[in-house]
Amino acid sequence: MTTSTPRAWWKTGIGLVLTGLMLFPVYWMINVSFTRDQDMRANPPHLFPINGTLDGYRAVLDQQLPYLGTSFLVGLGTVVLTVALAAPAGYALAKLRPPGGPALSFVLLIAQMIPGIIMAMGFYAIYLTLGVLNTLPGLILADTTLAVPFGVLIFTAFMSGIPDELIQAAVVDGASRLRTFWSVVLPVSRNSIVTVSLFAFLWSWSDFIFASTLAGGGDHQPITLGIYHYIGNNNQQWNAIMATAVVASIPAAVLLILAQRYVSMGVTAGAVKD
Amino acid sequence: MLSTKRTSTTTQDQDGAAKAAPPGPPPSRVRRPSRWLAWGFLAPVTIYLAAFYAYPLYRNVELSLREYTVRSFVQGGAPFAGLDNYRTVLSDPAFGPTLWHTLIFTGASLVFQFSIGMALALFFHQHFPLSRTLRALILVPWLLPLIVSASTWSWLLNSDSGLVNAALGAVGIDPVNWLTSPGWSLTSVIIANIWIGIPFNLVVLYSGLQGIPVEMYEASALDGASSWQRFWRITFPLLRPVSTITLLLGLIYTLKVFDIVWIMTRGGPTGSSATLATWSYRLGFGNMLPEFGPGAAIGNLLIVMALIAGLIYIRIERRQHLR
């Protein structure tokens, strides 16, 4: 279908311009992250970081490493918990189809529509009573609510496609349901595990509302709060702010480069769900 | 698309089971292991939903029905206040404007995200060299943490040193106080939100376009239809189901938007870009003296709006599957 006629390359040209326009703010973030303080308010602004500086990135190394570490740990915890909760549920809904399953799917769908601010307020009230405000497990638990309904959805959709014969064969061989799940279903569901893990990590990494309400006053603050404090302190060191933003964007970039297939799968499956 | 694939496998399975099983007891009973076993796999997520969705929601409703002070929030024993918090919120002079901002924010975001996303999807559907790579790159704004996008836009729109004002100045337009003037703050956060939402619309509409059989276009090309006619007569009607769902999901997501607005303007100046979500947050967490009751009340109003949109979405989805 794709032919390299002049007309097609002409379209590539337009495509490059459109993509460039869409990504310009991202370029600008990178540009500003290298800009020296004294050039920051230059008029007109420098379009390229000539006389660039690494001061912004030095500030990240000096000040933001603990935040990045917290975000990383919270992300990992969220991934593990999300997959552990969502994969068995997906298997049951797709293959065991218990009575009440459709009702549960419906509840999951509704759960996704609850605004984060409402969840945050409820969590705050509960965490205050339990004394788990500003703790890593508390933040991990809250962040999983961003990904668990999506995870069940993806797993259900994917595991429906596993041939019944494959599962029956294992059962005939005398494997228990739990063993079938562990040694047959999970290994062939690798793609969906990757997809769910990627999104769970990305969403917990990007989370701001739970971080600011449930972890805003403690020692375990994620990178989103690191950036927020920078802006909030009326910091004029925009190269440091933007350098932190660049570093905070790395997981998204890695995800897109390494796992583009899974990303599109996740976006469309999340959108066109039932 | 996954959903259609899923339904088709489901019906196939049921057909197969129905044929294999003898008449009499329902086939599912024969083939399925006990229901308790299935619920064993579902138990973790069910307990989780009850503990981490239902309970916070319940606490939120309770918050909105009591008169909390900081003291009673910590120690308990807040008096029951009925619908007082709701009355307080509804009679607040800020309620009208805030609701209006929420509607404008949602409406404008949806219209532009969808139409730009659709245009890009149509463009990228033409398959030219590099189209896959470029389409993947356009996803970046959607994947970035919202705080990253919001702070980048804050700097782009900065009154004194922002690039946007510099560009306007170059063509002789006076600088605009994008984030600090009440007349422009809402527009500014809408612009940033549109930018973030375009990739989502692009990807979903693109996958919808791929579902349209090529023969439809070939036939219309033989009939001599112009590309404009092809869009309005073939693409647009066939894309209607996907479009409806994209818009409804967009509506649910946009009603929830909090991060962008809060980080860029905190709903200000003087509430000129406040939406229900930022107002609720401001009442609960943004002031020295938290007002959890009214904050939770606004949150519950927001959830009712989202649920109405959600139920419409589910109804339409169901109807499309039945067809």
XYZ file of N, CA and C in Angstrom, chain A residues 105-206:
306
model
N -18.070 -6.356 36.417
C -17.497 -5.571 35.315
C -18.122 -4.189 35.274
N -19.431 -4.151 35.502
C -20.144 -2.880 35.471
C -19.640 -1.952 36.573
N -19.450 -2.512 37.757
C -18.953 -1.705 38.876
C -17.557 -1.163 38.551
N -16.730 -1.988 37.924
C -15.381 -1.547 37.563
C -15.427 -0.386 36.585
N -16.376 -0.480 35.657
C -16.514 0.573 34.655
C -16.900 1.887 35.325
N -17.860 1.802 36.235
C -18.291 2.993 36.968
C -17.131 3.543 37.809
N -16.373 2.602 38.417
C -15.277 3.024 39.290
C -14.297 3.924 38.545
N -14.095 3.635 37.258
C -13.157 4.438 36.466
C -13.622 5.869 36.274
N -14.910 6.084 36.467
C -15.445 7.414 36.156
C -15.441 8.344 37.361
N -15.065 7.830 38.526
C -15.090 8.664 39.726
C -13.950 9.671 39.673
N -14.249 10.954 39.802
C -13.188 11.953 39.762
C -12.161 11.749 40.886
N -10.888 11.965 40.545
C -9.805 11.746 41.494
C -9.940 12.562 42.766
N -10.487 13.766 42.658
C -10.581 14.632 43.826
C -11.478 14.011 44.891
N -12.509 13.292 44.436
C -13.423 12.657 45.385
C -12.728 11.509 46.096
N -12.014 10.688 45.308
C -11.256 9.591 45.904
C -10.249 10.157 46.905
N -9.601 11.233 46.515
C -8.550 11.794 47.360
C -9.119 12.236 48.701
N -10.284 12.872 48.659
C -10.862 13.353 49.903
C -11.258 12.192 50.805
N -11.863 11.150 50.209
C -12.229 9.971 50.986
C -11.001 9.298 51.578
N -9.963 9.108 50.756
C -8.724 8.500 51.235
C -8.111 9.322 52.372
N -8.156 10.635 52.210
C -7.557 11.497 53.235
C -8.222 11.260 54.584
N -9.568 11.238 54.549
C -10.305 11.034 55.797
C -9.953 9.688 56.424
N -9.865 8.652 55.592
C -9.568 7.313 56.108
C -8.124 7.224 56.612
N -7.189 7.747 55.803
C -5.767 7.641 56.150
C -5.456 8.414 57.433
N -6.176 9.526 57.612
C -5.948 10.309 58.815
C -6.296 9.479 60.052
N -7.427 8.775 59.962
C -7.857 7.930 61.083
C -6.874 6.781 61.303
N -6.423 6.166 60.195
C -5.540 5.005 60.309
C -4.095 5.405 60.578
N -3.788 6.681 60.411
C -2.421 7.139 60.608
C -1.464 6.694 59.517
N -1.946 6.538 58.290
C -1.030 6.149 57.208
C -0.835 7.268 56.187
N -1.169 8.494 56.577
C -0.835 9.620 55.697
C 0.680 9.699 55.578
N 1.159 10.142 54.415
C 2.594 10.323 54.191
C 3.408 9.037 54.325
N 2.806 7.901 53.996
C 3.592 6.670 53.962
C 3.599 6.115 52.541
N 4.647 5.327 52.251
C 4.729 4.734 50.914
C 3.567 3.770 50.640
N 3.267 2.814 51.539
C 2.155 1.899 51.242
C 0.848 2.638 51.022
N 0.622 3.700 51.793
C -0.602 4.472 51.624
C -0.713 5.050 50.226
N 0.380 5.637 49.763
C 0.360 6.241 48.435
C 0.226 5.165 47.354
N 0.904 4.037 47.555
C 0.817 2.942 46.570
C -0.633 2.466 46.446
N -1.268 2.239 47.595
C -2.660 1.775 47.576
C -3.553 2.751 46.821
N -3.404 4.026 47.122
C -4.242 5.030 46.457
C -3.960 5.037 44.958
N -2.678 4.946 44.573
C -2.331 4.995 43.155
C -2.853 3.788 42.382
N -2.983 2.639 43.059
C -3.500 1.484 42.317
C -4.925 1.727 41.850
N -5.673 2.584 42.552
C -7.048 2.818 42.098
C -7.077 3.451 40.706
N -5.949 4.041 40.288
C -5.895 4.608 38.943
C -5.847 3.507 37.892
N -5.298 2.335 38.267
C -4.992 1.336 37.241
C -5.763 0.030 37.358
N -6.297 -0.297 38.529
C -6.903 -1.622 38.688
C -8.110 -1.851 37.756
N -9.078 -0.918 37.676
C -10.196 -1.183 36.763
C -9.728 -1.355 35.317
N -8.822 -0.485 34.881
C -8.246 -0.603 33.543
C -7.567 -1.965 33.373
N -6.833 -2.403 34.401
C -6.121 -3.676 34.326
C -7.070 -4.849 34.167
N -8.140 -4.871 34.959
C -9.109 -5.969 34.859
C -9.682 -6.012 33.446
N -9.976 -4.811 32.928
C -10.522 -4.708 31.583
C -9.611 -5.299 30.526
N -8.340 -4.922 30.580
C -7.364 -5.410 29.603
C -7.211 -6.924 29.737
N -7.067 -7.394 30.979
C -6.873 -8.826 31.180
C -8.096 -9.607 30.704
N -9.298 -9.090 31.001
C -10.505 -9.796 30.566
C -10.537 -9.879 29.044
N -10.289 -8.737 28.395
C -10.332 -8.715 26.934
C -9.308 -9.683 26.366
N -8.089 -9.669 26.927
C -7.032 -10.488 26.362
C -7.267 -11.964 26.643
N -7.637 -12.284 27.882
C -7.753 -13.699 28.249
C -8.952 -14.356 27.594
N -9.936 -13.559 27.153
C -11.041 -14.134 26.387
C -10.529 -14.772 25.105
N -9.412 -14.256 24.617
C -8.866 -14.756 23.358
C -8.051 -16.029 23.515
N -7.743 -16.424 24.730
C -6.992 -17.671 24.929
C -7.903 -18.845 24.596
N -7.451 -19.772 23.723
C -8.319 -20.890 23.339
C -8.712 -21.722 24.556
N -9.984 -22.080 24.636
C -10.455 -22.902 25.750
C -9.732 -24.252 25.797
N -9.361 -24.770 24.602
C -8.713 -26.084 24.539
C -7.432 -26.088 25.369
N -6.726 -24.963 25.302
C -5.451 -24.869 26.012
C -5.677 -25.059 27.509
N -6.717 -24.405 28.014
C -7.011 -24.490 29.445
C -7.568 -25.870 29.783
N -8.456 -26.375 28.904
C -9.032 -27.709 29.135
C -7.943 -28.765 29.199
N -6.970 -28.643 28.285
C -5.884 -29.622 28.237
C -5.179 -29.688 29.580
N -4.913 -28.528 30.150
C -4.234 -28.491 31.446
C -5.100 -29.127 32.526
N -6.420 -28.836 32.461
C -7.327 -29.381 33.470
C -7.390 -30.902 33.339
N -7.450 -31.378 32.084
C -7.492 -32.828 31.847
C -6.237 -33.493 32.408
N -5.099 -32.797 32.247
C -3.848 -33.341 32.781
C -3.815 -33.322 34.302
N -4.863 -32.850 34.912
C -4.950 -32.925 36.362
C -4.471 -31.688 37.094
N -4.221 -30.594 36.335
C -3.771 -29.380 37.009
C -4.971 -28.719 37.690
N -4.734 -28.169 38.869
C -5.804 -27.439 39.545
C -6.040 -26.123 38.803
N -7.178 -25.487 39.097
C -7.467 -24.203 38.454
C -6.384 -23.172 38.749
N -5.900 -23.202 39.982
C -4.881 -22.237 40.374
C -3.594 -22.491 39.599
N -3.254 -23.774 39.475
C -2.041 -24.132 38.759
C -2.193 -23.810 37.269
N -3.389 -24.084 36.714
C -3.643 -23.735 35.310
C -3.431 -22.241 35.096
N -3.966 -21.473 36.028
C -3.836 -20.027 35.917
C -2.368 -19.622 35.932
N -1.630 -20.204 36.872
C -0.243 -19.800 37.076
C 0.666 -20.276 35.936
N 0.499 -21.541 35.486
C 1.481 -22.080 34.521
C 1.010 -22.062 33.077
N -0.285 -21.823 32.843
C -0.739 -21.782 31.450
C -1.218 -20.384 31.075
N -2.174 -19.865 31.865
C -2.807 -18.599 31.483
C -1.828 -17.422 31.594
N -1.150 -17.322 32.727
C -0.253 -16.170 32.909
C 0.862 -16.116 31.859
N 1.560 -17.236 31.586
C 2.625 -17.150 30.576
C 2.130 -16.708 29.192
N 0.947 -17.194 28.772
C 0.505 -16.761 27.440
C -0.075 -15.349 27.476
N -0.285 -14.797 28.650
C -0.833 -13.442 28.744
C 0.261 -12.384 28.899
N 1.465 -12.745 28.532
C 2.595 -11.843 28.758
C 2.325 -10.429 28.211
N 1.772 -10.355 26.990
C 1.545 -9.041 26.381
C 0.641 -8.157 27.233
N -0.414 -8.771 27.752
C -1.335 -7.942 28.534
C -0.706 -7.569 29.874
N 0.133 -8.452 30.411
C 0.814 -8.090 31.665
C 1.727 -6.897 31.428
N 2.442 -6.927 30.298
C 3.320 -5.797 29.979
C 2.502 -4.516 29.841
N 1.388 -4.595 29.093
C 0.575 -3.398 28.878
C 0.080 -2.824 30.198
N -0.490 -3.680 31.020
C -1.042 -3.205 32.295
C 0.068 -2.632 33.178
N 1.213 -3.327 33.229
C 2.312 -2.840 34.067
C 2.789 -1.469 33.610
N 2.944 -1.312 32.284
C 3.428 -0.037 31.762
C 2.507 1.103 32.164
N 1.200 0.894 31.966
C 0.278 1.982 32.270
C 0.173 2.217 33.776
N 0.191 1.132 34.546
C 0.123 1.308 35.995
C 1.329 2.118 36.473
N 2.506 1.801 35.942
C 3.696 2.545 36.346
C 3.579 4.007 35.941
N 3.197 4.218 34.691
C 3.132 5.586 34.172
C 2.118 6.420 34.949
N 0.970 5.839 35.251
C -0.060 6.611 35.947
C 0.342 6.928 37.371
N 0.980 5.966 38.036
C 1.372 6.280 39.410
C 2.531 7.276 39.396
N 3.410 7.154 38.423
C 4.521 8.100 38.281
C 3.989 9.510 38.042
N 2.909 9.625 37.273
C 2.380 10.944 36.910
C 1.411 11.491 37.936
